[in-house]
Amino acid sequence: MIPFEYAKARSETEALELGAGPRAAFVAGGTTLIDLMKLNVMLPTALVDINDLPLNNIEALPDGGLRVGTMVRNSDLAHHDAVAKHFPLLSQALLSGASPQLRNMATTGGNLMQRTRCYYFRDTAYACNKRQPGSGCAAIDGFNRIHAVLGGSDQCIATHPSDMAVALVALDAVVHIKGTGGERKVAAAEFHLLPGKTPHLETVVQPGELITYVTIPSSPFAGHSAYVKLRDRASYEFALASAGAALELRGNRIHSARLVLGGVATKPWRSSEAEHVLTGATADGKIFHAAAEAAMESATPHRYNAFKIELAKRAIVRALNNATQVKPEGQS
Ligand SMILES: Cc1cc2nc3c(=O)[nH]c(=O)nc-3n(C[C@H](O)[C@H](O)[C@H](O)COP(=O)(O)OP(=O)(O)OC[C@H]3O[C@@H](n4cnc5c(N)ncnc54)[C@H](O)[C@@H]3O)c2cc1C
Ligand code: SF4
């Protein structure tokens, strides 16, 4: 039997010391990690429980932005007054995820670090380069209906599952990471990695590093923002295609835009092509369709998932429409 340890960290320093051990893993809400341990997919030999760390606050920043502790639960973040009023895209993305019970447990840091829902990754009977580097990919020639049409490689085509991460990328959020060597900040857009030849490396977080906070700056486009998620059933299901849109509107003109996709790519997918089409244009259906076409132009379908390309286009158009209709706080 493999020796197994469990310890509760009382401070960030203690968490980092305990987390530096070989095959140690932080456990927050446990809704990803414990599942994957039961499936023999993630096999830490020590669990460092970070639930007692004082990182569970949402603080207002002087510029109107927010600082969100890693232990803030998804439900608390979604229903926070400032999030619901000033960052509707984030609130909507969080509330579209999982179930109320899961959102009560799931944390900000854990959500960013959640693993793919590729069924071959979660089943040790199949080859999976992400789970076991060099073993092959059962999805590329297998049943790949839920897989990525953007950002894949010849090693892995798994989608990134987080809804919240899509919103954070669209809102120019920054992830704060602490290690024994000090602290660093990483833009949410740079936090997740493309699979390339190393699909087992999913984020910039190094072993033993702790996410402490996420900061979300005030921005001219956060007010007019929306998230649309399309999936096989209305709730308790991951995205087949989703879109987060945020628009800085001056009258009917789009001064700047953020368009990020979920469910169709190997990481939260910011589409500079769509943003280019939108910037400077009049906010109308014609331009929204043009943006959707541009976003999906480089998509590569696999045997069972070509439908995702059209689905993503529809999510984009709907999210852009919804974003224009949001009335930011203070505007009549
Ligand atoms: C049935 C089901 C349906 C779901 N549906 C959705 C959905 O529709 N949309 C969606 O977005 N998500 C969905 N999820 C995923 C859910 O959002 C994640 O499981 C959850 O956000 C993970 O957070 P956690 O705190 O429970 O993480 P944990 O399980 O505790 O940890 C996950 C990983 O993050 C690491 N980690 C945690 N905190 C830190 C930290 N501070 N620093 C460094 N590493 C850390 C852990 O070591 C572990 O590797 C679903 C999950 C389930 C079980
Ligand atoms: S798509 Fe990625 S996660 Fe899924 S089987 Fe292939 S390598 Fe594994």
Tab-separated table of C-alpha atoms and ligand atoms in Angstrom:
chain	number	residue	atom	x	y	z
A	1	MET	CA	0.000	0.000	0.000
A	2	ILE	CA	1.271	3.515	-0.860
A	3	PRO	CA	1.948	5.607	2.303
A	4	PHE	CA	-0.522	8.505	2.443
A	5	GLU	CA	-0.398	11.723	4.425
A	6	TYR	CA	-2.931	14.464	5.136
A	7	ALA	CA	-2.235	17.830	6.752
A	8	LYS	CA	-4.183	21.022	7.273
A	9	ALA	CA	-2.249	24.210	6.462
A	10	ARG	CA	-2.904	27.158	8.810
A	11	SER	CA	-0.891	29.757	6.895
A	12	GLU	CA	0.401	30.324	3.375
A	13	THR	CA	3.948	29.603	4.577
A	14	GLU	CA	2.871	26.315	6.087
A	15	ALA	CA	0.959	25.411	2.903
A	16	LEU	CA	4.040	26.065	0.784
A	17	GLU	CA	6.277	24.010	3.097
A	18	LEU	CA	3.871	21.076	3.088
A	19	GLY	CA	3.151	21.465	-0.628
A	20	ALA	CA	6.858	21.195	-1.476
A	21	GLY	CA	6.868	17.491	-0.604
A	22	PRO	CA	7.063	14.940	-3.442
A	23	ARG	CA	3.655	14.160	-4.931
A	24	ALA	CA	1.856	16.523	-2.574
A	25	ALA	CA	-1.349	18.179	-3.787
A	26	PHE	CA	-3.389	21.037	-2.375
A	27	VAL	CA	-7.007	20.180	-1.758
A	28	ALA	CA	-9.566	23.010	-1.768
A	29	GLY	CA	-13.216	22.053	-2.468
A	30	GLY	CA	-12.054	18.605	-3.576
A	31	THR	CA	-14.667	18.384	-6.364
A	32	THR	CA	-12.072	17.643	-9.041
A	33	LEU	CA	-9.231	16.141	-7.062
A	34	ILE	CA	-11.111	13.585	-4.974
A	35	ASP	CA	-13.037	12.350	-8.049
A	36	LEU	CA	-9.804	11.820	-9.948
A	37	MET	CA	-8.131	10.104	-7.000
A	38	LYS	CA	-11.023	7.645	-6.849
A	39	LEU	CA	-10.500	6.967	-10.562
A	40	ASN	CA	-6.726	6.456	-10.083
A	41	VAL	CA	-6.080	9.341	-12.473
A	42	MET	CA	-4.476	11.696	-9.970
A	43	LEU	CA	-2.339	9.910	-7.409
A	44	PRO	CA	-0.880	12.303	-4.842
A	45	THR	CA	0.672	10.659	-1.788
A	46	ALA	CA	0.072	13.701	0.445
A	47	LEU	CA	-2.892	16.062	0.606
A	48	VAL	CA	-2.409	19.588	1.897
A	49	ASP	CA	-5.797	20.934	2.935
A	50	ILE	CA	-5.947	24.698	2.315
A	51	ASN	CA	-9.503	25.279	3.537
A	52	ASP	CA	-8.347	27.119	6.671
A	53	LEU	CA	-6.200	29.666	4.842
A	54	PRO	CA	-7.483	33.231	5.206
A	55	LEU	CA	-7.919	33.533	1.447
A	56	ASN	CA	-11.693	33.522	1.267
A	57	ASN	CA	-12.495	37.228	0.868
A	58	ILE	CA	-13.647	39.350	-2.047
A	59	GLU	CA	-12.173	42.844	-1.641
A	60	ALA	CA	-12.915	46.004	-3.612
A	61	LEU	CA	-9.825	47.583	-5.194
A	62	PRO	CA	-9.393	51.374	-5.385
A	63	ASP	CA	-9.808	51.340	-9.199
A	64	GLY	CA	-13.204	49.614	-8.962
A	65	GLY	CA	-11.758	46.179	-9.566
A	66	LEU	CA	-11.859	43.163	-7.243
A	67	ARG	CA	-9.378	40.964	-5.444
A	68	VAL	CA	-10.726	37.449	-5.026
A	69	GLY	CA	-9.065	35.001	-2.632
A	70	THR	CA	-8.380	31.530	-3.984
A	71	MET	CA	-10.719	29.945	-1.405
A	72	VAL	CA	-13.734	32.052	-2.405
A	73	ARG	CA	-16.427	29.569	-3.371
A	74	ASN	CA	-17.911	29.789	-6.863
A	75	SER	CA	-21.405	30.463	-5.454
A	76	ASP	CA	-20.175	33.331	-3.242
A	77	LEU	CA	-18.342	34.910	-6.157
A	78	ALA	CA	-21.306	34.571	-8.520
A	79	HIS	CA	-23.733	36.197	-6.065
A	80	HIS	CA	-21.404	38.916	-4.782
A	81	ASP	CA	-23.103	42.265	-5.310
A	82	ALA	CA	-20.211	43.903	-7.183
A	83	VAL	CA	-19.728	40.871	-9.437
A	84	ALA	CA	-23.393	40.616	-10.332
A	85	LYS	CA	-23.622	44.384	-10.994
A	86	HIS	CA	-20.306	45.243	-12.628
A	87	PHE	CA	-19.031	41.939	-14.073
A	88	PRO	CA	-22.214	40.171	-15.286
A	89	LEU	CA	-20.202	37.904	-17.586
A	90	LEU	CA	-18.392	36.393	-14.586
A	91	SER	CA	-21.548	35.900	-12.574
A	92	GLN	CA	-23.329	34.266	-15.523
A	93	ALA	CA	-20.367	31.994	-16.303
A	94	LEU	CA	-20.136	30.791	-12.710
A	95	LEU	CA	-23.871	30.177	-12.431
A	96	SER	CA	-23.853	28.149	-15.644
A	97	GLY	CA	-21.341	25.719	-14.156
A	98	ALA	CA	-22.013	22.424	-12.393
A	99	SER	CA	-24.824	22.450	-9.776
A	100	PRO	CA	-25.627	24.636	-6.741
A	101	GLN	CA	-24.132	22.020	-4.400
A	102	LEU	CA	-20.890	21.821	-6.385
A	103	ARG	CA	-20.635	25.612	-6.657
A	104	ASN	CA	-20.918	25.820	-2.864
A	105	MET	CA	-17.746	23.707	-2.602
A	106	ALA	CA	-15.759	24.667	-5.715
A	107	THR	CA	-13.164	27.401	-5.207
A	108	THR	CA	-11.669	30.063	-7.422
A	109	GLY	CA	-8.207	28.463	-7.497
A	110	GLY	CA	-9.549	24.938	-7.869
A	111	ASN	CA	-11.796	25.993	-10.734
A	112	LEU	CA	-8.806	27.397	-12.649
A	113	MET	CA	-6.863	24.181	-11.987
A	114	GLN	CA	-9.664	21.727	-12.845
A	115	ARG	CA	-8.767	18.977	-15.309
A	116	THR	CA	-10.310	18.113	-18.654
A	117	ARG	CA	-13.485	16.043	-18.876
A	118	CYS	CA	-12.108	13.961	-21.789
A	119	TYR	CA	-13.520	10.500	-21.005
A	120	TYR	CA	-10.286	8.777	-22.053
A	121	PHE	CA	-8.299	10.906	-19.616
A	122	ARG	CA	-10.651	9.828	-16.830
A	123	ASP	CA	-10.468	6.101	-17.692
A	124	THR	CA	-7.127	4.404	-17.093
A	125	ALA	CA	-8.011	1.622	-19.554
A	126	TYR	CA	-7.280	4.024	-22.447
A	127	ALA	CA	-4.142	5.641	-23.863
A	128	CYS	CA	-3.850	9.274	-22.876
A	129	ASN	CA	-0.823	11.512	-23.321
A	130	LYS	CA	-2.138	13.923	-20.728
A	131	ARG	CA	-2.437	11.271	-18.029
A	132	GLN	CA	0.620	9.268	-19.121
A	133	PRO	CA	2.977	11.166	-21.441
A	134	GLY	CA	3.947	9.210	-24.550
A	135	SER	CA	1.132	6.634	-24.259
A	136	GLY	CA	-0.930	8.000	-27.187
A	137	CYS	CA	-4.297	9.692	-27.522
A	138	ALA	CA	-7.427	7.556	-27.671
A	139	ALA	CA	-9.568	10.549	-28.628
A	140	ILE	CA	-7.952	11.614	-31.894
A	141	ASP	CA	-9.250	8.498	-33.710
A	142	GLY	CA	-11.903	7.723	-31.117
A	143	PHE	CA	-15.241	9.183	-30.101
A	144	ASN	CA	-14.300	12.857	-30.087
A	145	ARG	CA	-17.687	14.570	-29.993
A	146	ILE	CA	-16.819	16.729	-26.950
A	147	HIS	CA	-13.285	17.545	-28.038
A	148	ALA	CA	-11.566	20.685	-29.279
A	149	VAL	CA	-11.735	22.231	-32.743
A	150	LEU	CA	-9.274	24.993	-31.811
A	151	GLY	CA	-5.816	24.761	-30.223
A	152	GLY	CA	-5.382	20.976	-30.502
A	153	SER	CA	-2.168	19.161	-31.379
A	154	ASP	CA	-1.251	15.695	-32.658
A	155	GLN	CA	-0.843	14.725	-28.985
A	156	CYS	CA	-4.087	15.972	-27.415
A	157	ILE	CA	-7.412	17.558	-28.403
A	158	ALA	CA	-9.023	17.797	-24.970
A	159	THR	CA	-11.062	20.901	-24.178
A	160	HIS	CA	-10.544	23.013	-21.101
A	161	PRO	CA	-13.776	22.690	-19.112
A	162	SER	CA	-13.966	25.822	-16.954
A	163	ASP	CA	-16.697	28.401	-17.558
A	164	MET	CA	-15.237	30.805	-14.998
A	165	ALA	CA	-11.854	30.833	-16.729
A	166	VAL	CA	-13.473	32.041	-19.979
A	167	ALA	CA	-14.918	35.026	-18.117
A	168	LEU	CA	-11.635	35.785	-16.345
A	169	VAL	CA	-9.746	35.870	-19.641
A	170	ALA	CA	-12.355	38.195	-21.152
A	171	LEU	CA	-12.095	40.496	-18.126
A	172	ASP	CA	-8.269	40.749	-18.263
A	173	ALA	CA	-7.980	39.123	-14.832
A	174	VAL	CA	-4.613	38.372	-13.278
A	175	VAL	CA	-3.723	35.232	-11.299
A	176	HIS	CA	-1.410	35.653	-8.289
A	177	ILE	CA	0.809	32.661	-7.593
A	178	LYS	CA	3.107	32.073	-4.620
A	179	GLY	CA	6.014	29.664	-4.364
A	180	THR	CA	8.843	29.185	-1.878
A	181	GLY	CA	10.865	31.551	-4.113
A	182	GLY	CA	8.346	34.415	-3.988
A	183	GLU	CA	5.252	35.694	-5.746
A	184	ARG	CA	4.408	36.255	-9.375
A	185	LYS	CA	1.451	37.436	-11.416
A	186	VAL	CA	0.200	35.863	-14.629
A	187	ALA	CA	-2.492	37.195	-16.946
A	188	ALA	CA	-5.471	34.822	-17.005
A	189	ALA	CA	-5.006	34.627	-20.795
A	190	GLU	CA	-1.492	33.213	-20.268
A	191	PHE	CA	-2.373	30.936	-17.352
A	192	HIS	CA	-3.452	27.847	-19.331
A	193	LEU	CA	-1.097	26.201	-21.803
A	194	LEU	CA	-1.726	24.765	-25.247
A	195	PRO	CA	-1.109	20.988	-25.375
A	196	GLY	CA	1.557	21.017	-28.117
A	197	LYS	CA	3.978	18.149	-27.419
A	198	THR	CA	3.427	18.372	-23.645
A	199	PRO	CA	-0.297	17.945	-22.938
A	200	HIS	CA	0.439	16.866	-19.344
A	201	LEU	CA	1.470	20.482	-18.633
A	202	GLU	CA	-1.804	22.394	-18.415
A	203	THR	CA	-1.024	25.622	-16.579
A	204	VAL	CA	1.944	27.788	-15.650
A	205	VAL	CA	1.650	26.660	-12.009
A	206	GLN	CA	4.739	24.702	-10.960
A	207	PRO	CA	4.572	21.790	-8.482
A	208	GLY	CA	4.193	23.162	-4.949
A	209	GLU	CA	3.044	26.630	-6.063
A	210	LEU	CA	-0.107	28.069	-4.537
A	211	ILE	CA	-2.656	30.319	-6.245
A	212	THR	CA	-3.426	32.994	-3.666
A	213	TYR	CA	-5.659	35.546	-5.446
A	214	VAL	CA	-7.228	36.537	-8.706
A	215	THR	CA	-7.544	40.239	-9.412
A	216	ILE	CA	-10.114	41.587	-11.832
A	217	PRO	CA	-9.495	45.144	-12.975
A	218	SER	CA	-12.180	47.687	-13.588
A	219	SER	CA	-12.575	47.972	-17.350
A	220	PRO	CA	-14.648	49.944	-19.829
A	221	PHE	CA	-16.055	46.741	-21.332
A	222	ALA	CA	-16.986	44.735	-18.202
A	223	GLY	CA	-20.404	46.408	-17.819
A	224	HIS	CA	-21.724	45.369	-21.228
A	225	SER	CA	-20.824	41.708	-20.962
A	226	ALA	CA	-22.531	38.339	-21.197
A	227	TYR	CA	-21.859	34.592	-21.174
A	228	VAL	CA	-23.731	32.055	-23.278
A	229	LYS	CA	-23.239	28.331	-22.785
A	230	LEU	CA	-24.641	25.659	-25.111
A	231	ARG	CA	-24.694	22.063	-23.863
A	232	ASP	CA	-26.545	18.764	-24.031
A	233	ARG	CA	-28.943	19.660	-21.206
A	234	ALA	CA	-29.979	22.869	-19.513
A	235	SER	CA	-27.938	22.470	-16.324
A	236	TYR	CA	-25.340	20.301	-14.598
A	237	GLU	CA	-23.448	19.869	-17.849
A	238	PHE	CA	-20.199	21.089	-19.374
A	239	ALA	CA	-20.160	23.355	-22.422
A	240	LEU	CA	-20.130	21.979	-25.939
A	241	ALA	CA	-19.579	25.585	-26.968
A	242	SER	CA	-19.657	28.773	-24.954
A	243	ALA	CA	-18.852	32.417	-25.536
A	244	GLY	CA	-17.991	35.282	-23.239
A	245	ALA	CA	-18.416	38.714	-24.787
A	246	ALA	CA	-17.574	42.127	-23.353
A	247	LEU	CA	-18.069	45.351	-25.278
A	248	GLU	CA	-17.058	48.937	-24.653
A	249	LEU	CA	-19.923	50.764	-26.363
A	250	ARG	CA	-19.997	54.436	-27.275
A	251	GLY	CA	-23.535	54.885	-28.439
A	252	ASN	CA	-23.999	52.093	-30.922
A	253	ARG	CA	-20.303	51.910	-31.800
A	254	ILE	CA	-17.953	49.274	-30.380
A	255	HIS	CA	-14.869	51.041	-29.077
A	256	SER	CA	-13.177	47.878	-27.798
A	257	ALA	CA	-14.172	44.238	-27.410
A	258	ARG	CA	-13.292	40.969	-25.751
A	259	LEU	CA	-14.498	37.670	-27.190
A	260	VAL	CA	-13.455	34.421	-25.513
A	261	LEU	CA	-14.665	30.878	-26.256
A	262	GLY	CA	-15.118	27.845	-24.030
A	263	GLY	CA	-15.936	24.206	-24.769
A	264	VAL	CA	-14.362	24.277	-28.236
A	265	ALA	CA	-10.671	24.824	-27.507
A	266	THR	CA	-7.849	23.321	-25.488
A	267	LYS	CA	-7.715	26.447	-23.324
A	268	PRO	CA	-10.010	29.435	-22.827
A	269	TRP	CA	-9.774	30.843	-26.347
A	270	ARG	CA	-9.534	34.564	-26.860
A	271	SER	CA	-10.325	35.366	-30.461
A	272	SER	CA	-8.274	38.317	-31.648
A	273	GLU	CA	-9.813	37.721	-35.111
A	274	ALA	CA	-13.326	38.369	-33.817
A	275	GLU	CA	-12.200	41.317	-31.687
A	276	HIS	CA	-10.570	42.851	-34.757
A	277	VAL	CA	-13.838	42.622	-36.706
A	278	LEU	CA	-15.812	44.133	-33.827
A	279	THR	CA	-13.526	47.023	-32.902
A	280	GLY	CA	-14.736	50.280	-34.427
A	281	ALA	CA	-17.834	48.704	-35.958
A	282	THR	CA	-21.505	49.405	-35.338
A	283	ALA	CA	-23.007	46.897	-32.907
A	284	ASP	CA	-25.505	45.015	-35.051
A	285	GLY	CA	-26.381	41.485	-36.108
A	286	LYS	CA	-24.404	41.700	-39.330
A	287	ILE	CA	-21.152	42.495	-37.556
A	288	PHE	CA	-21.822	39.885	-34.871
A	289	HIS	CA	-22.164	37.196	-37.549
A	290	ALA	CA	-18.976	38.429	-39.218
A	291	ALA	CA	-17.166	38.212	-35.873
A	292	ALA	CA	-18.439	34.658	-35.354
A	293	GLU	CA	-17.211	33.614	-38.804
A	294	ALA	CA	-13.800	35.146	-38.098
A	295	ALA	CA	-13.531	33.422	-34.699
A	296	MET	CA	-14.124	29.968	-36.146
A	297	GLU	CA	-12.260	30.352	-39.438
A	298	SER	CA	-9.235	28.348	-38.295
A	299	ALA	CA	-11.264	25.617	-36.540
A	300	THR	CA	-10.277	22.025	-37.353
A	301	PRO	CA	-13.052	19.486	-36.836
A	302	HIS	CA	-12.532	15.832	-35.960
A	303	ARG	CA	-14.736	12.912	-36.946
A	304	TYR	CA	-17.576	13.549	-34.486
A	305	ASN	CA	-17.371	17.216	-33.572
A	306	ALA	CA	-17.791	19.311	-36.735
A	307	PHE	CA	-21.158	20.455	-35.327
A	308	LYS	CA	-19.295	22.463	-32.694
A	309	ILE	CA	-18.184	25.014	-35.271
A	310	GLU	CA	-21.735	26.124	-36.064
A	311	LEU	CA	-22.702	25.817	-32.393
A	312	ALA	CA	-19.865	28.124	-31.354
A	313	LYS	CA	-20.867	30.691	-33.990
A	314	ARG	CA	-24.382	30.753	-32.568
A	315	ALA	CA	-23.069	31.116	-29.021
A	316	ILE	CA	-20.916	34.049	-30.135
A	317	VAL	CA	-23.759	35.894	-31.869
A	318	ARG	CA	-26.058	35.352	-28.867
A	319	ALA	CA	-23.415	36.467	-26.353
A	320	LEU	CA	-22.697	39.632	-28.361
A	321	ASN	CA	-26.411	40.399	-28.622
A	322	ASN	CA	-26.883	39.827	-24.898
A	323	ALA	CA	-23.857	41.986	-24.050
A	324	THR	CA	-25.266	44.966	-25.949
A	325	GLN	CA	-28.531	44.663	-24.026
A	326	VAL	CA	-26.992	44.750	-20.538
A	327	LYS	CA	-27.586	48.101	-18.854
A	328	PRO	CA	-24.525	48.791	-16.719
A	329	GLU	CA	-25.201	50.115	-13.217
A	330	GLY	CA	-25.830	53.877	-13.244
A	331	GLN	CA	-27.083	54.005	-16.868
A	332	SER	CA	-30.751	54.339	-17.614
B	1	LIG	C1	-20.431	16.734	-11.740
B	1	LIG	C2	-19.588	17.956	-12.006
B	1	LIG	C3	-20.025	18.892	-12.904
B	1	LIG	C4	-19.248	20.047	-13.139
B	1	LIG	N1	-19.669	20.957	-14.072
B	1	LIG	C5	-18.902	22.048	-14.327
B	1	LIG	C6	-19.284	23.015	-15.287
B	1	LIG	O1	-20.351	22.926	-15.918
B	1	LIG	N2	-18.458	24.064	-15.499
B	1	LIG	C7	-17.282	24.216	-14.821
B	1	LIG	O2	-16.580	25.197	-15.047
B	1	LIG	N3	-16.893	23.317	-13.929
B	1	LIG	C8	-17.665	22.247	-13.660
B	1	LIG	N4	-17.249	21.319	-12.753
B	1	LIG	C9	-15.909	21.422	-12.206
B	1	LIG	C10	-15.871	22.229	-10.945
B	1	LIG	O3	-16.089	23.584	-11.271
B	1	LIG	C11	-14.467	22.025	-10.370
B	1	LIG	O4	-14.395	20.679	-9.914
B	1	LIG	C12	-14.162	22.964	-9.243
B	1	LIG	O5	-14.212	24.302	-9.674
B	1	LIG	C13	-12.779	22.672	-8.670
B	1	LIG	O6	-12.599	23.441	-7.514
B	1	LIG	P1	-12.218	22.731	-6.133
B	1	LIG	O7	-12.004	23.809	-5.151
B	1	LIG	O8	-13.222	21.691	-5.764
B	1	LIG	O9	-10.837	22.065	-6.538
B	1	LIG	P2	-10.085	20.792	-5.944
B	1	LIG	O10	-10.741	19.558	-6.437
B	1	LIG	O11	-9.865	20.941	-4.497
B	1	LIG	O12	-8.700	20.991	-6.681
B	1	LIG	C14	-8.579	20.894	-8.097
B	1	LIG	C15	-7.110	21.016	-8.477
B	1	LIG	O13	-6.647	22.318	-8.173
B	1	LIG	C16	-5.533	22.280	-7.305
B	1	LIG	N5	-5.680	23.464	-6.460
B	1	LIG	C17	-6.773	23.838	-5.750
B	1	LIG	N6	-6.571	25.035	-5.174
B	1	LIG	C18	-5.315	25.408	-5.496
B	1	LIG	C19	-4.521	26.566	-5.203
B	1	LIG	N7	-4.966	27.556	-4.434
B	1	LIG	N8	-3.282	26.643	-5.728
B	1	LIG	C20	-2.797	25.645	-6.503
B	1	LIG	N9	-3.498	24.526	-6.812
B	1	LIG	C21	-4.739	24.428	-6.324
B	1	LIG	C22	-5.651	20.943	-6.588
B	1	LIG	O14	-4.386	20.470	-6.137
B	1	LIG	C23	-6.214	20.070	-7.692
B	1	LIG	O15	-5.203	19.624	-8.553
B	1	LIG	C24	-18.024	20.194	-12.463
B	1	LIG	C25	-17.600	19.253	-11.525
B	1	LIG	C26	-18.364	18.128	-11.302
B	1	LIG	C27	-17.880	17.121	-10.301
B	2	SF4	S1	-7.557	14.225	-25.965
B	2	SF4	FE1	-5.917	14.610	-24.483
B	2	SF4	S2	-6.868	14.065	-22.556
B	2	SF4	FE2	-8.081	13.066	-24.141
B	2	SF4	S3	-7.168	11.042	-24.529
B	2	SF4	FE3	-6.187	12.435	-25.904
B	2	SF4	S4	-4.349	13.053	-24.779
B	2	SF4	FE4	-5.770	12.252	-23.285
